Each structure stands twice: as structure tokens, then as C-alpha cells.
Short mmCIF file of C-alpha atoms in Angstrom, two decimals:
data_model
loop_
_atom_site.label_atom_id
_atom_site.label_comp_id
_atom_site.label_asym_id
_atom_site.label_seq_id
_atom_site.Cartn_x
_atom_site.Cartn_y
_atom_site.Cartn_z
CA UNK A 1 0.00 0.00 0.00
CA UNK A 2 2.88 2.35 0.77
CA UNK A 3 4.15 1.90 -2.75
CA UNK A 4 0.70 2.61 -4.14
CA UNK A 5 0.38 5.85 -2.17
CA UNK A 6 3.91 6.87 -3.12
CA UNK A 7 3.12 6.24 -6.76
CA UNK A 8 -0.14 8.18 -6.58
CA UNK A 9 1.60 11.17 -5.00
CA UNK A 10 4.40 10.98 -7.54
CA UNK A 11 2.02 10.74 -10.48
CA UNK A 12 -0.05 13.63 -9.16
CA UNK A 13 3.08 15.75 -8.83
CA UNK A 14 4.09 14.71 -12.33
CA UNK A 15 0.73 15.79 -13.68
CA UNK A 16 0.92 19.18 -12.00
CA UNK A 17 4.44 19.65 -13.29
CA UNK A 18 3.32 18.86 -16.82
CA UNK A 19 0.35 21.21 -16.51
CA UNK A 20 2.64 24.00 -15.39
CA UNK A 21 4.47 23.76 -18.71
CA UNK A 22 2.52 24.69 -21.82
CA UNK A 23 1.94 21.64 -24.00
CA UNK A 24 1.36 22.10 -27.71
CA UNK A 25 -2.06 21.31 -29.09
CA UNK A 26 -2.50 18.18 -31.15
CA UNK A 27 -1.88 18.89 -34.83
CA UNK A 28 -4.42 18.47 -37.63
CA UNK A 29 -7.50 16.88 -36.10
CA UNK A 30 -8.84 16.72 -32.59
CA UNK A 31 -8.12 13.41 -30.85
CA UNK A 32 -11.10 11.13 -30.31
CA UNK A 33 -11.48 9.88 -26.73
CA UNK A 34 -13.55 6.94 -25.48
CA UNK A 35 -14.07 5.46 -22.03
CA UNK A 36 -13.29 1.99 -23.32
CA UNK A 37 -10.24 0.14 -24.53
CA UNK A 38 -9.66 -0.54 -28.20
CA UNK A 39 -11.21 -3.77 -29.55
CA UNK A 40 -9.50 -6.96 -28.28
CA UNK A 41 -7.26 -5.11 -25.81
CA UNK A 42 -9.21 -5.99 -22.66
CA UNK A 43 -9.21 -9.67 -23.67
CA UNK A 44 -5.62 -9.63 -24.91
CA UNK A 45 -2.85 -12.05 -24.07
CA UNK A 46 -1.01 -9.28 -22.22
CA UNK A 47 -3.95 -8.53 -19.93
CA UNK A 48 -4.42 -12.23 -19.24
CA UNK A 49 -0.82 -12.42 -18.01
CA UNK A 50 -0.50 -9.24 -15.97
CA UNK A 51 -4.07 -9.28 -14.63
CA UNK A 52 -5.37 -12.86 -14.59
CA UNK A 53 -8.04 -11.91 -12.02
CA UNK A 54 -9.39 -9.28 -14.41
CA UNK A 55 -10.31 -6.15 -12.49
CA UNK A 56 -10.21 -3.49 -15.24
CA UNK A 57 -11.06 -0.40 -13.21
CA UNK A 58 -10.03 2.02 -15.96
CA UNK A 59 -10.48 1.61 -19.68
CA UNK A 60 -9.94 4.37 -22.20
CA UNK A 61 -8.49 5.08 -25.61
CA UNK A 62 -7.38 8.01 -27.72
CA UNK A 63 -7.19 7.94 -31.50
CA UNK A 64 -6.24 10.37 -34.23
CA UNK A 65 -6.34 10.07 -38.02
CA UNK A 66 -3.53 11.67 -40.02
CA UNK A 67 -3.52 12.05 -43.83
CA UNK A 68 -1.06 9.66 -45.43
CA UNK A 69 0.28 12.54 -47.54
CA UNK A 70 1.87 13.90 -44.35
CA UNK A 71 4.31 10.96 -44.39
CA UNK A 72 7.20 10.24 -46.69
CA UNK A 73 6.62 7.61 -49.36
CA UNK A 74 6.76 3.94 -48.42
CA UNK A 75 6.97 4.47 -44.65
CA UNK A 76 5.69 1.28 -43.02
CA UNK A 77 3.07 1.03 -40.29
CA UNK A 78 5.68 -0.62 -38.05
CA UNK A 79 7.97 2.39 -38.41
CA UNK A 80 5.12 4.80 -37.66
CA UNK A 81 4.36 2.71 -34.57
CA UNK A 82 8.01 2.91 -33.52
CA UNK A 83 7.99 6.69 -33.90
CA UNK A 84 4.90 6.92 -31.71
CA UNK A 85 6.50 4.69 -29.07
CA UNK A 86 9.63 6.81 -28.98
CA UNK A 87 7.64 10.05 -28.79
CA UNK A 88 5.40 8.66 -26.04
CA UNK A 89 8.26 7.61 -23.75
CA UNK A 90 10.68 10.40 -24.72
CA UNK A 91 8.37 13.38 -24.50
CA UNK A 92 7.82 16.13 -21.98
CA UNK A 93 4.70 14.56 -20.43
CA UNK A 94 6.49 11.36 -19.42
CA UNK A 95 9.62 13.16 -18.17
CA UNK A 96 8.56 13.41 -14.47
CA UNK A 97 7.60 9.73 -14.40
CA UNK A 98 10.87 8.81 -16.15
CA UNK A 99 12.75 10.68 -13.44
CA UNK A 100 10.71 9.13 -10.64
CA UNK A 101 11.29 5.60 -11.93
CA UNK A 102 15.05 6.24 -12.22
CA UNK A 103 15.42 7.25 -8.54
CA UNK A 104 13.25 4.60 -6.91
CA UNK A 105 15.17 2.59 -4.27
CA UNK A 106 14.03 -0.61 -5.98
CA UNK A 107 14.04 -1.80 -9.58
CA UNK A 108 10.84 -0.69 -11.25
CA UNK A 109 7.18 -1.13 -10.35
CA UNK A 110 6.41 -4.34 -12.22
CA UNK A 111 6.41 -7.76 -10.56
CA UNK A 112 8.51 -9.60 -13.14
CA UNK A 113 8.75 -12.86 -11.11
CA UNK A 114 4.94 -13.03 -10.89
CA UNK A 115 4.66 -12.56 -14.66
CA UNK A 116 7.24 -15.28 -15.25
CA UNK A 117 5.36 -17.64 -12.93
CA UNK A 118 2.08 -16.97 -14.71
CA UNK A 119 3.70 -17.69 -18.05
CA UNK A 120 5.26 -20.88 -16.74
CA UNK A 121 2.03 -22.13 -15.16
CA UNK A 122 0.26 -21.91 -18.51
CA UNK A 123 2.95 -23.49 -20.66
CA UNK A 124 4.60 -26.83 -21.13
CA UNK A 125 7.80 -24.96 -21.89
CA UNK A 126 10.13 -23.79 -19.14
CA UNK A 127 9.28 -20.11 -19.06
CA UNK A 128 10.07 -19.34 -15.45
CA UNK A 129 13.62 -18.56 -16.60
CA UNK A 130 12.43 -16.24 -19.38
CA UNK A 131 15.13 -13.68 -19.98
CA UNK A 132 13.81 -10.12 -19.71
CA UNK A 133 15.63 -7.57 -21.79
CA UNK A 134 16.96 -5.41 -23.17
CA UNK A 135 16.43 -3.10 -20.20
CA UNK A 136 15.93 0.39 -21.63
CA UNK A 137 16.42 3.43 -19.39
CA UNK A 138 17.57 6.07 -21.88
CA UNK A 139 14.97 7.48 -24.31
CA UNK A 140 17.67 7.69 -26.97
CA UNK A 141 17.84 3.88 -26.89
CA UNK A 142 14.27 3.61 -28.19
CA UNK A 143 14.47 3.09 -31.95
CA UNK A 144 12.31 5.23 -34.26
CA UNK A 145 12.47 2.42 -36.85
CA UNK A 146 11.19 -0.62 -34.93
CA UNK A 147 9.30 -1.11 -31.67
CA UNK A 148 11.10 -2.79 -28.74
CA UNK A 149 11.09 -6.57 -29.03
CA UNK A 150 9.01 -8.86 -26.83
CA UNK A 151 10.50 -9.13 -23.30
CA UNK A 152 12.07 -5.66 -23.51
CA UNK A 153 11.68 -3.68 -20.29
CA UNK A 154 11.37 0.10 -20.47
CA UNK A 155 12.31 2.21 -17.46
CA UNK A 156 12.24 -0.83 -15.20
CA UNK A 157 8.46 -0.99 -15.44
CA UNK A 158 6.91 -1.34 -18.91
CA UNK A 159 7.35 -4.90 -20.17
CA UNK A 160 6.65 -5.70 -23.83
CA UNK A 161 4.47 -8.81 -23.75
CA UNK A 162 3.07 -8.90 -27.27
CA UNK A 163 3.33 -7.19 -30.63
CA UNK A 164 2.65 -7.67 -34.31
CA UNK A 165 6.37 -8.46 -34.71
CA UNK A 166 6.37 -11.62 -32.56
CA UNK A 167 8.63 -14.13 -34.28
CA UNK A 168 7.82 -17.85 -34.71
CA UNK A 169 10.60 -18.68 -32.23
CA UNK A 170 9.12 -16.33 -29.63
CA UNK A 171 5.62 -17.70 -30.29
CA UNK A 172 6.82 -21.25 -29.64
CA UNK A 173 7.98 -20.25 -26.17
CA UNK A 174 4.69 -18.62 -25.21
CA UNK A 175 1.78 -20.50 -23.58
CA UNK A 176 -0.35 -22.69 -25.81
CA UNK A 177 -3.38 -20.42 -25.41
CA UNK A 178 -1.46 -17.46 -26.85
CA UNK A 179 -3.09 -17.90 -30.27
CA UNK A 180 -6.56 -18.05 -28.71
CA UNK A 181 -6.42 -14.39 -27.74
CA UNK A 182 -7.75 -12.07 -30.43
CA UNK A 183 -5.29 -9.58 -31.89
CA UNK A 184 -5.74 -6.52 -34.07
CA UNK A 185 -5.18 -7.17 -37.79
CA UNK A 186 -2.67 -4.32 -37.98
CA UNK A 187 0.55 -3.12 -36.36
CA UNK A 188 0.47 -3.00 -32.55
CA UNK A 189 2.58 -3.36 -29.41
CA UNK A 190 1.45 -4.18 -25.85
CA UNK A 191 3.19 -3.02 -22.66
CA UNK A 192 2.28 -4.48 -19.26
CA UNK A 193 3.10 -3.07 -15.83
CA UNK A 194 2.36 -3.34 -12.12
CA UNK A 195 1.68 -6.12 -9.64
CA UNK A 196 -0.35 -7.12 -6.59
CA UNK A 197 2.07 -5.50 -4.14
CA UNK A 198 1.72 -2.19 -5.98
CA UNK A 199 -2.06 -2.49 -5.96
CA UNK A 200 -2.14 -1.62 -9.65
CA UNK A 201 -1.76 -3.57 -12.89
CA UNK A 202 -2.35 -2.46 -16.42
CA UNK A 203 -1.43 -2.43 -20.05
CA UNK A 204 -0.76 0.19 -22.71
CA UNK A 205 -1.45 -0.73 -26.32
CA UNK A 206 -0.27 1.34 -29.31
CA UNK A 207 -1.86 0.63 -32.71
CA UNK A 208 -1.47 1.81 -36.29
CA UNK A 209 -4.14 1.13 -38.92
CA UNK A 210 -5.20 2.65 -42.23
CA UNK A 211 -8.52 3.63 -43.72
CA UNK A 212 -9.89 5.64 -46.61
CA UNK A 213 -12.30 8.56 -46.52
CA UNK A 214 -14.30 9.52 -49.59
CA UNK A 215 -14.77 13.24 -50.08
CA UNK A 216 -16.88 13.97 -53.12
CA UNK A 217 -15.28 12.29 -56.10
CA UNK A 218 -11.92 11.87 -54.36
CA UNK A 219 -10.71 9.31 -51.82
CA UNK A 220 -8.00 10.09 -49.28
CA UNK A 221 -6.08 7.57 -47.21
CA UNK A 222 -5.43 8.12 -43.50
CA UNK A 223 -3.19 6.59 -40.87
CA UNK A 224 -5.03 6.08 -37.58
CA UNK A 225 -2.98 6.15 -34.37
CA UNK A 226 -4.57 4.60 -31.27
CA UNK A 227 -3.45 4.56 -27.65
CA UNK A 228 -5.49 2.17 -25.51
CA UNK A 229 -5.12 1.85 -21.73
CA UNK A 230 -6.46 -0.74 -19.29
CA UNK A 231 -5.66 -0.54 -15.57
CA UNK A 232 -7.09 -1.76 -12.29
CA UNK A 233 -6.50 -3.01 -8.77
CA UNK A 234 -5.59 -6.73 -8.93
CA UNK A 235 -6.76 -7.25 -5.36
CA UNK A 236 -10.31 -5.90 -5.70
CA UNK A 237 -12.94 -4.89 -8.18
CA UNK A 238 -13.37 -1.42 -6.73
CA UNK A 239 -13.86 1.39 -9.21
CA UNK A 240 -11.23 4.14 -9.22
CA UNK A 241 -11.99 7.49 -7.61
CA UNK A 242 -13.19 10.34 -9.79
CA UNK A 243 -9.92 12.16 -9.19
CA UNK A 244 -7.85 9.19 -10.33
CA UNK A 245 -10.03 8.75 -13.41
CA UNK A 246 -9.78 12.46 -14.24
CA UNK A 247 -6.02 12.41 -13.77
CA UNK A 248 -5.64 9.28 -15.92
CA UNK A 249 -7.65 10.82 -18.78
CA UNK A 250 -5.58 14.03 -18.68
CA UNK A 251 -2.23 12.28 -18.37
CA UNK A 252 -3.11 9.88 -21.19
CA UNK A 253 -4.01 12.82 -23.42
CA UNK A 254 -0.64 14.48 -22.82
CA UNK A 255 1.24 11.21 -23.43
CA UNK A 256 -0.74 10.58 -26.61
CA UNK A 257 0.07 14.11 -27.77
CA UNK A 258 3.79 13.46 -27.38
CA UNK A 259 3.43 10.19 -29.27
CA UNK A 260 1.75 12.02 -32.17
CA UNK A 261 4.48 14.65 -32.22
CA UNK A 262 7.01 11.84 -32.41
CA UNK A 263 5.19 10.42 -35.43
CA UNK A 264 5.12 13.74 -37.27
CA UNK A 265 8.52 15.18 -36.45
CA UNK A 266 10.78 12.12 -36.84
#
């Protein structure tokens, strides 16, 4: 509980610090916000591992469509996703949390042993010795060309548990029910964090998809960026307070904004 209170205070201070610094408005179109996760996220493999008891107290998502003409020719969805990831974790909004995580007297806020045990209990393979890494602490180490690989750990806390780039070798070492969890048919990456001792578990999902919009006789293609968040208390099904929900919505908006700037300025 002490950790949970410490984290709440730290996150609140981070939010106030971010608010005290003017943040640029989102470019082009206003972001669309929903009080629900993106399709398949709440039932994803990542959520089943980090929160097997399923107490999703907070669900929300932000999305924004950007004209394809704003990108250079032949840029892949995976590269756009990587740019968003780098912008999200390297931006101004995440800076206070980055600093807080770097000075904690313990290594991160995610219960890695518990995640390993959950993986092992659901697999015939020996996953309890799953090697976590690379361990990324410097934003400059996040590639703008490819998202971090599965098992990468960002800032001691955000563990990559699934992505559209999972290799056959990695898939073979995952539990047999991995393929039973629905996945988006486009580029995505899932980060998991937290644990029972923290009193908080959750997952961030970043997605890139494409769609066309017909305007009169012309059709224009768009890239849609989506940030989906699921979080809750693994020890109870209690709903979060209004303050926590308000803070989460605001903080997510600022993080999403930095991710979009990373996409457009890389």
C-alpha cells in the first residue's frame, strides 16, 4: 500500500508539473477519446498475463487520423508505430515519471517474477527462466524504426508482452493459449506493468491502422494512431476514484500528444 500511495503522490506531482508547462495542441484533427479500450485489448494475451483476475477499473483510448500525404513515401506502419512509441516515452509529459522511476530505491514497479510464474504455469515450456531484456532506461535507446522486441523492459516498469512483430521462435515459447487471444489485424505493441504489491496492474497498447475517406469524387487515405489503456486493482474490483479517473484521462491525453508529435517530427 505504501508503494501505491507513493506512486499516486508521484504521479499527481508529475501531472501538476506537466500542466505548469505549456503543451502544444495536437496537430491536424482533434483526438477522439472513449471510455473503453480498443477492440481486443481488454481480452488480450497481455492482460491475461499481468491481470489474470481481471479487475479493469479504468479503460480508455485516444485515437487520431492523419492524412497519409503527411508521411514520406513507403513508410511502413511498423515504423510509424516505432515513432509513436519513442515520442510517447521520450516526451515532456512522461519526463517526471521517467525521473521518478530512475530514482526509486528498488528496480521498477512491475512484478517480473509473478509474470514469469504466470507464463510458466500456462505453458509446457520452461518459461520461469524467461530472460527479460533489453532493459531500456535512456529514451535515446528507443528506436524510431522498430518497436522494442518482446521481453524488452522500459524504465524498469513497462514490459513488452506482445506485438505484431512476434517471431515464430518467440511464439513457440509462449503458452499454448497465446493464439486463442484475439489480436488486431494491424501493427500493434502491448506493454504491461504493475503487480499485486503495488495495488495496480495495467497495459498500454499502441496501434497503427489505415482507412480511406471519400470526399466527393476523391478518396483520401489516412493513418489512424490509437493509444489504448487498461488498468485496475488486482486485489479488488473497486472502481477508481473520480480524481484518479480524471487524472488518468488528462495524463493519457498528454502522453498521446507526445506520441503524435514523435510520429510527425521524426
